[in-house]
Short mmCIF file of C-alpha atoms and ligand atoms in Angstrom, two decimals:
data_model
loop_
_atom_site.label_atom_id
_atom_site.label_comp_id
_atom_site.label_asym_id
_atom_site.label_seq_id
_atom_site.Cartn_x
_atom_site.Cartn_y
_atom_site.Cartn_z
CA UNK A 1 17.21 -20.06 -0.67
CA UNK A 2 15.13 -21.88 1.95
CA UNK A 3 14.74 -20.05 5.24
CA UNK A 4 13.90 -21.13 8.79
CA UNK A 5 12.76 -18.46 11.25
CA UNK A 6 13.13 -19.76 14.82
CA UNK A 7 11.92 -18.74 18.28
CA UNK A 8 9.96 -15.70 17.18
CA UNK A 9 6.50 -14.61 18.28
CA UNK A 10 4.33 -15.30 15.25
CA UNK A 11 1.25 -13.25 14.39
CA UNK A 12 -0.43 -15.12 11.52
CA UNK A 13 -3.29 -12.57 11.04
CA UNK A 14 -5.65 -15.29 9.81
CA UNK A 15 -7.17 -15.80 13.24
CA UNK A 16 -10.49 -14.18 14.09
CA UNK A 17 -10.23 -11.64 16.88
CA UNK A 18 -9.90 -13.64 20.06
CA UNK A 19 -7.32 -12.19 22.42
CA UNK A 20 -5.64 -15.39 23.67
CA UNK A 21 -4.90 -16.99 20.29
CA UNK A 22 -3.71 -14.07 18.18
CA UNK A 23 0.01 -14.94 18.49
CA UNK A 24 2.25 -17.75 19.62
CA UNK A 25 5.94 -18.55 19.99
CA UNK A 26 7.17 -20.82 17.23
CA UNK A 27 8.79 -21.56 13.90
CA UNK A 28 8.20 -20.70 10.26
CA UNK A 29 9.79 -22.28 7.18
CA UNK A 30 10.06 -20.79 3.69
CA UNK A 31 10.67 -22.88 0.58
CA UNK A 32 11.33 -20.85 -2.56
CA UNK A 33 8.74 -18.09 -2.51
CA UNK A 34 6.14 -19.58 -0.16
CA UNK A 35 5.64 -20.42 3.49
CA UNK A 36 5.96 -24.20 3.82
CA UNK A 37 5.06 -24.51 7.49
CA UNK A 38 4.19 -22.45 10.56
CA UNK A 39 4.13 -24.16 13.93
CA UNK A 40 4.67 -23.85 17.67
CA UNK A 41 6.25 -27.32 17.68
CA UNK A 42 10.05 -27.61 17.50
CA UNK A 43 9.67 -31.05 15.89
CA UNK A 44 8.34 -29.37 12.72
CA UNK A 45 11.40 -27.12 12.64
CA UNK A 46 13.72 -30.13 13.08
CA UNK A 47 11.96 -31.91 10.24
CA UNK A 48 12.37 -28.83 8.02
CA UNK A 49 16.10 -28.69 8.80
CA UNK A 50 16.47 -32.41 8.05
CA UNK A 51 14.96 -31.84 4.61
CA UNK A 52 16.75 -28.51 3.97
CA UNK A 53 20.13 -28.92 5.66
CA UNK A 54 21.55 -25.83 3.92
CA UNK A 55 18.64 -23.55 4.85
CA UNK A 56 19.35 -20.03 6.11
CA UNK A 57 18.39 -19.80 9.79
CA UNK A 58 17.14 -16.59 11.39
CA UNK A 59 17.02 -16.46 15.19
CA UNK A 60 13.93 -14.39 15.94
CA UNK A 61 14.25 -14.43 19.73
CA UNK A 62 12.73 -11.20 21.07
CA UNK A 63 11.12 -10.44 17.73
CA UNK A 64 7.65 -10.37 16.29
CA UNK A 65 7.24 -12.26 13.01
CA UNK A 66 4.27 -10.93 11.05
CA UNK A 67 3.05 -10.31 7.50
CA UNK A 68 4.55 -7.31 5.71
CA UNK A 69 2.23 -4.34 5.27
CA UNK A 70 0.30 -3.72 2.06
CA UNK A 71 0.19 0.00 1.29
CA UNK A 72 -2.89 0.07 -0.93
CA UNK A 73 -2.73 3.62 -2.24
CA UNK A 74 0.37 5.59 -3.03
CA UNK A 75 2.23 7.43 -5.76
CA UNK A 76 5.64 6.18 -4.75
CA UNK A 77 7.67 8.33 -7.15
CA UNK A 78 6.27 11.42 -5.40
CA UNK A 79 8.89 10.72 -2.73
CA UNK A 80 10.96 12.89 -5.07
CA UNK A 81 8.54 15.79 -4.46
CA UNK A 82 8.55 15.47 -0.67
CA UNK A 83 8.37 18.90 0.92
CA UNK A 84 8.09 20.98 -2.28
CA UNK A 85 4.66 22.25 -1.22
CA UNK A 86 2.94 22.02 2.14
CA UNK A 87 0.00 23.58 3.97
CA UNK A 88 -2.31 24.26 1.00
CA UNK A 89 -5.62 22.56 -0.05
CA UNK A 90 -5.75 19.73 -2.60
CA UNK A 91 -6.65 21.58 -5.81
CA UNK A 92 -4.24 24.47 -5.17
CA UNK A 93 -1.56 21.93 -4.22
CA UNK A 94 -2.09 19.94 -7.44
CA UNK A 95 -2.64 22.77 -9.91
CA UNK A 96 -0.08 25.29 -8.68
CA UNK A 97 2.65 23.15 -7.17
CA UNK A 98 2.59 19.45 -8.08
CA UNK A 99 1.38 19.25 -11.68
CA UNK A 100 3.83 21.94 -12.96
CA UNK A 101 6.81 19.94 -11.61
CA UNK A 102 5.32 16.60 -12.70
CA UNK A 103 4.93 17.92 -16.25
CA UNK A 104 8.73 18.19 -16.39
CA UNK A 105 9.36 14.72 -14.97
CA UNK A 106 10.70 12.07 -17.29
CA UNK A 107 11.05 8.29 -17.04
CA UNK A 108 14.36 8.51 -15.21
CA UNK A 109 12.98 10.94 -12.57
CA UNK A 110 10.09 8.57 -11.83
CA UNK A 111 12.52 5.64 -11.57
CA UNK A 112 14.74 7.51 -9.11
CA UNK A 113 11.76 8.78 -7.05
CA UNK A 114 10.22 5.30 -6.96
CA UNK A 115 13.49 3.75 -5.79
CA UNK A 116 13.69 6.24 -2.91
CA UNK A 117 10.06 5.61 -1.87
CA UNK A 118 10.40 1.83 -2.18
CA UNK A 119 13.49 1.90 0.01
CA UNK A 120 11.61 3.88 2.66
CA UNK A 121 8.69 1.43 2.55
CA UNK A 122 10.83 -1.71 2.72
CA UNK A 123 12.85 -0.43 5.68
CA UNK A 124 9.55 0.13 7.50
CA UNK A 125 8.15 -3.35 6.84
CA UNK A 126 5.93 -2.66 3.83
CA UNK A 127 6.28 -5.54 1.39
CA UNK A 128 3.66 -4.61 -1.23
CA UNK A 129 2.11 -1.43 -2.55
CA UNK A 130 -0.54 -0.27 -4.99
CA UNK A 131 0.62 2.65 -7.08
CA UNK A 132 -0.83 5.11 -9.58
CA UNK A 133 1.24 7.49 -11.70
CA UNK A 134 2.32 8.36 -15.20
CA UNK A 135 5.42 6.29 -16.20
CA UNK A 136 4.27 3.27 -14.17
CA UNK A 137 6.68 1.28 -16.27
CA UNK A 138 9.46 3.03 -14.33
CA UNK A 139 7.74 2.22 -11.01
CA UNK A 140 7.51 -1.45 -12.08
CA UNK A 141 11.20 -1.40 -13.02
CA UNK A 142 12.13 0.08 -9.64
CA UNK A 143 9.95 -2.43 -7.75
CA UNK A 144 11.44 -5.42 -9.50
CA UNK A 145 14.97 -4.03 -9.19
CA UNK A 146 14.79 -3.35 -5.47
CA UNK A 147 12.59 -6.38 -4.70
CA UNK A 148 9.18 -5.25 -3.47
CA UNK A 149 5.75 -6.45 -4.62
CA UNK A 150 3.86 -3.82 -6.64
CA UNK A 151 0.47 -3.39 -8.25
CA UNK A 152 1.07 -0.63 -10.78
CA UNK A 153 -1.81 1.43 -12.15
CA UNK A 154 -0.92 3.45 -15.23
CA UNK A 155 -2.76 6.72 -14.78
CA UNK A 156 -5.59 7.79 -17.10
CA UNK A 157 -6.16 11.55 -17.23
CA UNK A 158 -7.70 13.45 -20.13
CA UNK A 159 -4.53 15.39 -20.85
CA UNK A 160 -2.26 12.34 -20.68
CA UNK A 161 -4.14 9.65 -22.65
CA UNK A 162 -1.43 9.09 -25.25
CA UNK A 163 1.05 8.60 -22.49
CA UNK A 164 -1.27 6.11 -20.78
CA UNK A 165 -1.73 3.96 -23.89
CA UNK A 166 2.03 3.62 -24.27
CA UNK A 167 2.57 3.00 -20.56
CA UNK A 168 0.19 0.06 -20.07
CA UNK A 169 1.37 -1.66 -23.23
CA UNK A 170 5.00 -1.40 -22.18
CA UNK A 171 4.17 -2.78 -18.72
CA UNK A 172 2.39 -5.78 -20.22
CA UNK A 173 5.30 -6.36 -22.59
CA UNK A 174 8.00 -6.17 -19.94
CA UNK A 175 6.35 -7.43 -16.74
CA UNK A 176 3.64 -9.93 -17.62
CA UNK A 177 5.84 -12.78 -16.34
CA UNK A 178 7.06 -10.88 -13.27
CA UNK A 179 6.84 -12.57 -9.87
CA UNK A 180 6.46 -9.18 -8.18
CA UNK A 181 4.63 -6.81 -10.51
CA UNK A 182 0.94 -6.95 -11.48
CA UNK A 183 -1.24 -4.32 -13.12
CA UNK A 184 -4.50 -2.50 -12.45
CA UNK A 185 -5.97 0.32 -14.52
CA UNK A 186 -5.61 3.77 -12.92
CA UNK A 187 -8.53 6.05 -13.91
CA UNK A 188 -7.33 9.08 -11.91
CA UNK A 189 -10.64 10.59 -10.72
CA UNK A 190 -14.08 11.69 -11.90
CA UNK A 191 -12.85 15.32 -12.14
CA UNK A 192 -9.92 14.53 -14.46
CA UNK A 193 -11.62 12.08 -16.85
CA UNK A 194 -14.18 12.43 -19.64
CA UNK A 195 -16.90 9.78 -19.86
CA UNK A 196 -15.18 8.39 -22.93
CA UNK A 197 -11.81 7.97 -21.20
CA UNK A 198 -13.45 6.42 -18.15
CA UNK A 199 -15.10 3.91 -20.50
CA UNK A 200 -11.67 3.20 -22.01
CA UNK A 201 -10.45 2.18 -18.58
CA UNK A 202 -13.47 -0.05 -17.96
CA UNK A 203 -13.18 -1.76 -21.35
CA UNK A 204 -9.45 -2.30 -21.01
CA UNK A 205 -9.71 -3.65 -17.48
CA UNK A 206 -12.30 -6.19 -18.69
CA UNK A 207 -10.09 -7.21 -21.64
CA UNK A 208 -6.99 -7.61 -19.50
CA UNK A 209 -8.78 -9.05 -16.47
CA UNK A 210 -7.50 -6.33 -14.13
CA UNK A 211 -9.29 -4.15 -11.61
CA UNK A 212 -9.53 -0.35 -11.46
CA UNK A 213 -7.84 1.90 -8.91
CA UNK A 214 -9.40 5.37 -8.62
CA UNK A 215 -9.47 8.48 -6.38
CA UNK A 216 -13.05 8.90 -5.15
CA UNK A 217 -14.79 11.74 -3.28
CA UNK A 218 -11.59 13.02 -1.75
CA UNK A 219 -12.94 16.53 -1.09
CA UNK A 220 -16.24 18.39 -0.76
CA UNK A 221 -15.32 20.42 -3.87
CA UNK A 222 -15.06 17.22 -5.93
CA UNK A 223 -18.54 16.16 -4.83
CA UNK A 224 -20.02 19.65 -5.44
CA UNK A 225 -18.57 19.77 -8.95
CA UNK A 226 -19.93 16.31 -9.78
CA UNK A 227 -23.37 17.48 -8.65
CA UNK A 228 -23.09 20.55 -10.90
CA UNK A 229 -21.81 18.62 -13.92
CA UNK A 230 -23.69 15.31 -13.67
CA UNK A 231 -26.43 15.94 -11.12
CA UNK A 232 -25.15 13.17 -8.89
CA UNK A 233 -22.31 12.20 -6.54
CA UNK A 234 -19.03 10.81 -7.96
CA UNK A 235 -19.97 7.38 -6.55
CA UNK A 236 -23.41 7.44 -8.22
CA UNK A 237 -21.77 8.57 -11.46
CA UNK A 238 -19.22 5.73 -11.42
CA UNK A 239 -21.91 3.18 -10.67
CA UNK A 240 -23.94 4.44 -13.63
CA UNK A 241 -20.84 4.32 -15.85
CA UNK A 242 -20.34 0.64 -14.92
CA UNK A 243 -16.96 1.00 -13.20
CA UNK A 244 -18.02 -1.09 -10.22
CA UNK A 245 -18.72 -4.09 -12.44
CA UNK A 246 -14.93 -4.48 -12.42
CA UNK A 247 -13.01 -5.11 -9.16
CA UNK A 248 -12.53 -1.57 -7.84
CA UNK A 249 -10.20 -0.03 -5.30
CA UNK A 250 -11.45 3.43 -4.29
CA UNK A 251 -8.97 5.70 -2.52
CA UNK A 252 -10.04 8.33 0.06
CA UNK A 253 -13.89 8.29 0.05
CA UNK A 254 -13.94 11.21 2.50
CA UNK A 255 -17.22 12.89 1.53
CA UNK A 256 -19.76 10.07 1.26
CA UNK A 257 -23.55 9.96 1.52
CA UNK A 258 -25.42 6.98 3.00
CA UNK A 259 -26.44 6.07 -0.56
CA UNK A 260 -22.79 6.21 -1.70
CA UNK A 261 -21.83 3.81 1.08
CA UNK A 262 -24.66 1.46 0.15
CA UNK A 263 -23.47 1.48 -3.48
CA UNK A 264 -19.87 0.62 -2.53
CA UNK A 265 -21.08 -2.13 -0.21
CA UNK A 266 -23.40 -3.65 -2.82
CA UNK A 267 -20.64 -3.79 -5.44
CA UNK A 268 -17.91 -5.07 -3.07
CA UNK A 269 -15.75 -2.03 -3.75
CA UNK A 270 -12.71 -1.87 -1.43
CA UNK A 271 -12.00 1.48 0.18
CA UNK A 272 -8.45 2.68 0.88
CA UNK A 273 -8.28 4.94 3.91
CA UNK A 274 -5.47 7.55 3.75
CA UNK A 275 -5.91 9.44 7.03
CA UNK A 276 -2.67 11.45 7.13
CA UNK A 277 -2.95 12.75 3.56
CA UNK A 278 -6.61 13.70 4.18
CA UNK A 279 -5.58 15.51 7.36
CA UNK A 280 -2.63 17.30 5.81
CA UNK A 281 -4.56 18.56 2.77
CA UNK A 282 -7.47 19.56 5.01
CA UNK A 283 -9.75 17.24 2.99
CA UNK A 284 -11.60 15.86 6.00
CA UNK A 285 -12.05 12.53 7.79
CA UNK A 286 -13.42 9.47 5.99
CA UNK A 287 -16.40 7.81 7.74
CA UNK A 288 -14.49 4.56 8.28
CA UNK A 289 -16.74 3.29 11.05
CA UNK A 290 -19.74 3.58 8.73
CA UNK A 291 -17.82 1.71 6.00
CA UNK A 292 -16.96 -1.10 8.40
CA UNK A 293 -20.53 -1.23 9.71
CA UNK A 294 -21.71 -1.57 6.09
CA UNK A 295 -19.39 -4.55 5.61
CA UNK A 296 -17.03 -2.72 3.23
CA UNK A 297 -13.44 -3.97 3.05
CA UNK A 298 -11.25 -1.07 4.24
CA UNK A 299 -7.48 -1.11 3.80
CA UNK A 300 -4.83 1.52 4.48
CA UNK A 301 -2.67 3.68 2.22
CA UNK A 302 -0.19 6.46 2.78
CA UNK A 303 -0.96 8.30 -0.47
CA UNK A 304 2.11 10.01 -1.97
CA UNK A 305 4.97 11.20 0.23
CA UNK A 306 4.38 14.80 -0.83
CA UNK A 307 0.98 14.95 0.89
CA UNK A 308 1.80 12.93 4.02
CA UNK A 309 4.94 13.44 4.10
CA UNK A 310 6.16 9.87 4.51
CA UNK A 311 5.34 6.31 3.46
CA UNK A 312 5.19 4.90 6.99
CA UNK A 313 2.43 2.30 7.40
CA UNK A 314 2.99 2.08 11.18
CA UNK A 315 2.07 5.74 11.55
CA UNK A 316 -0.80 5.42 9.09
CA UNK A 317 -2.27 2.44 10.93
CA UNK A 318 -2.06 4.22 14.29
CA UNK A 319 -3.58 7.41 12.86
CA UNK A 320 -6.44 5.41 11.31
CA UNK A 321 -7.30 3.96 14.70
CA UNK A 322 -6.86 7.15 16.78
CA UNK A 323 -8.63 9.46 14.35
CA UNK A 324 -11.84 7.39 14.23
CA UNK A 325 -11.91 7.25 18.04
CA UNK A 326 -11.56 11.04 18.17
CA UNK A 327 -14.15 11.84 15.53
CA UNK A 328 -16.79 9.35 16.74
CA UNK A 329 -16.15 9.96 20.46
CA UNK A 330 -16.01 6.18 20.83
CA UNK A 331 -12.65 4.62 21.88
CA UNK A 332 -13.86 1.14 20.89
CA UNK A 333 -13.86 2.04 17.18
CA UNK A 334 -10.99 0.43 15.18
CA UNK A 335 -9.35 -1.52 18.02
CA UNK A 336 -5.70 -2.48 17.56
CA UNK A 337 -6.31 -5.85 15.89
CA UNK A 338 -8.74 -4.29 13.38
CA UNK A 339 -6.09 -1.68 12.50
CA UNK A 340 -3.54 -4.47 11.93
CA UNK A 341 -6.04 -6.33 9.74
CA UNK A 342 -6.60 -3.19 7.66
CA UNK A 343 -2.85 -2.94 7.01
CA UNK A 344 -2.42 -6.63 6.10
CA UNK A 345 -5.32 -9.02 5.31
CA UNK A 346 -7.73 -6.30 4.15
CA UNK A 347 -5.00 -4.99 1.83
CA UNK A 348 -4.62 -8.46 0.33
CA UNK A 349 -8.39 -8.65 -0.22
CA UNK A 350 -8.34 -5.19 -1.83
CA UNK A 351 -5.96 -6.45 -4.54
CA UNK A 352 -7.74 -9.77 -5.01
CA UNK A 353 -5.14 -11.87 -3.20
CA UNK A 354 -6.89 -12.86 0.01
CA UNK A 355 -5.25 -15.88 1.65
CA UNK A 356 -2.13 -15.52 -0.48
CA UNK A 357 -0.81 -12.24 0.95
CA UNK A 358 -1.21 -10.45 4.29
CA UNK A 359 -1.13 -13.69 6.32
CA UNK A 360 1.37 -16.19 7.63
CA UNK A 361 -0.04 -19.54 6.64
CA UNK A 362 1.08 -22.65 4.81
CA UNK A 363 1.13 -21.97 1.06
CA UNK A 364 0.92 -18.18 1.38
CA UNK A 365 3.58 -16.06 -0.32
CA UNK A 366 6.46 -15.29 2.05
CA UNK A 367 6.12 -11.51 2.49
CA UNK A 368 7.21 -11.12 6.10
CA UNK A 369 8.62 -8.56 8.53
CA UNK A 370 10.52 -9.15 11.78
CA UNK A 371 10.09 -6.46 14.43
CA UNK A 372 12.49 -6.04 17.36
CA UNK A 373 10.41 -5.54 20.50
CA UNK A 374 13.36 -5.46 22.91
CA UNK A 375 13.12 -1.67 23.17
CA UNK A 376 12.23 0.65 26.08
CA UNK A 377 9.21 2.13 24.24
CA UNK A 378 7.79 -1.40 23.84
CA UNK A 379 8.23 -2.62 27.44
CA UNK A 380 6.65 -4.16 29.43
CA UNK A 381 5.11 -6.83 27.21
CA UNK A 382 1.49 -7.22 28.26
CA UNK A 383 -0.47 -7.08 25.00
CA UNK A 384 1.65 -7.41 21.86
CA UNK A 385 -1.14 -6.41 19.48
CA UNK A 386 -1.64 -3.11 21.29
CA UNK A 387 2.15 -2.65 21.43
CA UNK A 388 2.42 -3.01 17.66
CA UNK A 389 -0.36 -0.59 16.78
CA UNK A 390 0.04 2.06 19.47
CA UNK A 391 3.79 2.04 20.29
CA UNK A 392 5.93 0.53 17.51
CA UNK A 393 7.97 2.65 15.07
CA UNK A 394 9.00 1.74 11.55
CA UNK A 395 12.61 1.85 12.77
CA UNK A 396 11.86 -1.20 14.96
CA UNK A 397 11.59 -3.35 11.80
CA UNK A 398 14.81 -5.33 11.41
CA UNK A 399 14.34 -7.93 8.70
CA UNK A 400 12.05 -7.91 5.68
CA UNK A 401 11.37 -10.80 3.32
CA UNK A 402 9.54 -10.38 0.01
CA UNK A 403 8.50 -13.39 -2.07
CA UNK A 404 10.87 -15.60 -0.06
CA UNK A 405 13.92 -13.34 -0.53
CA UNK A 406 15.53 -11.39 2.31
CA UNK A 407 15.64 -7.76 1.14
CA UNK A 408 16.30 -6.03 4.47
CA UNK A 409 18.55 -7.51 7.16
CA UNK A 410 19.60 -5.78 10.37
CA UNK A 411 17.89 -2.63 9.06
CA UNK A 412 19.99 -2.55 5.91
CA UNK A 413 18.58 -2.95 2.42
CA UNK A 414 20.57 -5.64 0.62
CA UNK A 415 19.59 -4.72 -2.93
CA UNK A 416 20.22 -0.97 -3.06
CA UNK A 417 22.91 1.40 -1.80
CA UNK A 418 20.82 3.66 0.44
CA UNK A 419 23.18 6.64 0.40
CA UNK A 420 23.45 6.51 -3.36
CA UNK A 421 19.64 6.35 -3.73
CA UNK A 422 19.24 9.44 -1.51
CA UNK A 423 21.93 11.49 -3.26
CA UNK A 424 20.62 10.57 -6.73
CA UNK A 425 17.11 11.66 -5.69
CA UNK A 426 18.53 14.97 -4.45
CA UNK A 427 20.25 15.60 -7.78
CA UNK A 428 17.05 14.85 -9.71
CA UNK A 429 14.78 17.15 -7.70
CA UNK A 430 17.38 19.95 -7.73
CA UNK A 431 17.47 19.63 -11.50
CA UNK A 432 13.65 19.60 -11.86
CA UNK A 433 13.18 22.64 -9.64
CA UNK A 434 15.81 24.62 -11.53
CA UNK A 435 14.17 23.98 -14.96
ZN1 LIG B 501 -3.63 9.61 -4.33
#
């Protein structure tokens, strides 16, 4: 279906930061899966209608039209584990609460959890996500079924290698022609992988032409243990192992030395900042300003819903901005437009799709959200960029388009019965907790 979006305020996100030109009132046309034009001129819209007389027209009066968010680090199926353990540090949380339940989870549980998390993300304007989990085949199935773009990373951990080998092969078999699903390797972390299994990930990613998605220096304990075991930081260890010769997405990067930052910068490693998860687990605050100063591409992720406890990119973007101001004592750090870039264009760069995702431009894939700004908490309209980052809620998102298909309209997901998805998730977690 071809789509014309009319009279909205368009934020293309491909404009360098210059206050007066960041948005304009206009029109956007979608042909199949891509944006065919974006313009302030009504003549272009008339031309589009003349060529596509049966196009679906969306009146975006009073709405912002902007790229969907790219959540670059999550474990979407953990939506199923939301609330099962709070207020404990990372290792205790994993070893005593999360891993015991996860060890009982089967394909179907992951599918149901992923569906719930995907629904939450879509309703809040997230149109793509990067995931890591066992049973990523189920996450891919859920993503394609509901209609969201996904980069799935089958998880490599020493005690789950057999599972991993089956998972990535199944994903390639079933989803290599998918319009929505792509794959990255998911070496879990330095503390869960032997050198041999890390090398397996590197070799495989080179063979398949994928990148690697890893947890890196999330806590001080992780860094201390790497020093004890290898005599170096996790970042130094991964550089030595050759991981950074493949495109790498490093999540967290909370405890980082100057040398670590220099290494990431030199190898063009993208960092995913997950401020709320780091806060909730008491892991610390990533030195995002230093990353940006070093020219590192920084994107935003929510991490899993059980350490956040939601998948809301609006909140995550705001927290990223506010937290750096607080910790550096400098309110000019991560201004609103930078935060928006981190949630859109930087996310696209992090998954190797700069120019194709995270922007509204001719030829880009049509992953778009429409945000209703006719709300008391968003008035008066003086600076729309600041309004979006500091005042907007995920519930202000009304329409979401992924790959040229409308998946959310008037705040309702068109591809999944929301109530059913919630109740099914409840049944599955009740069952897992009673085992
Ligand atoms: Zn994570």
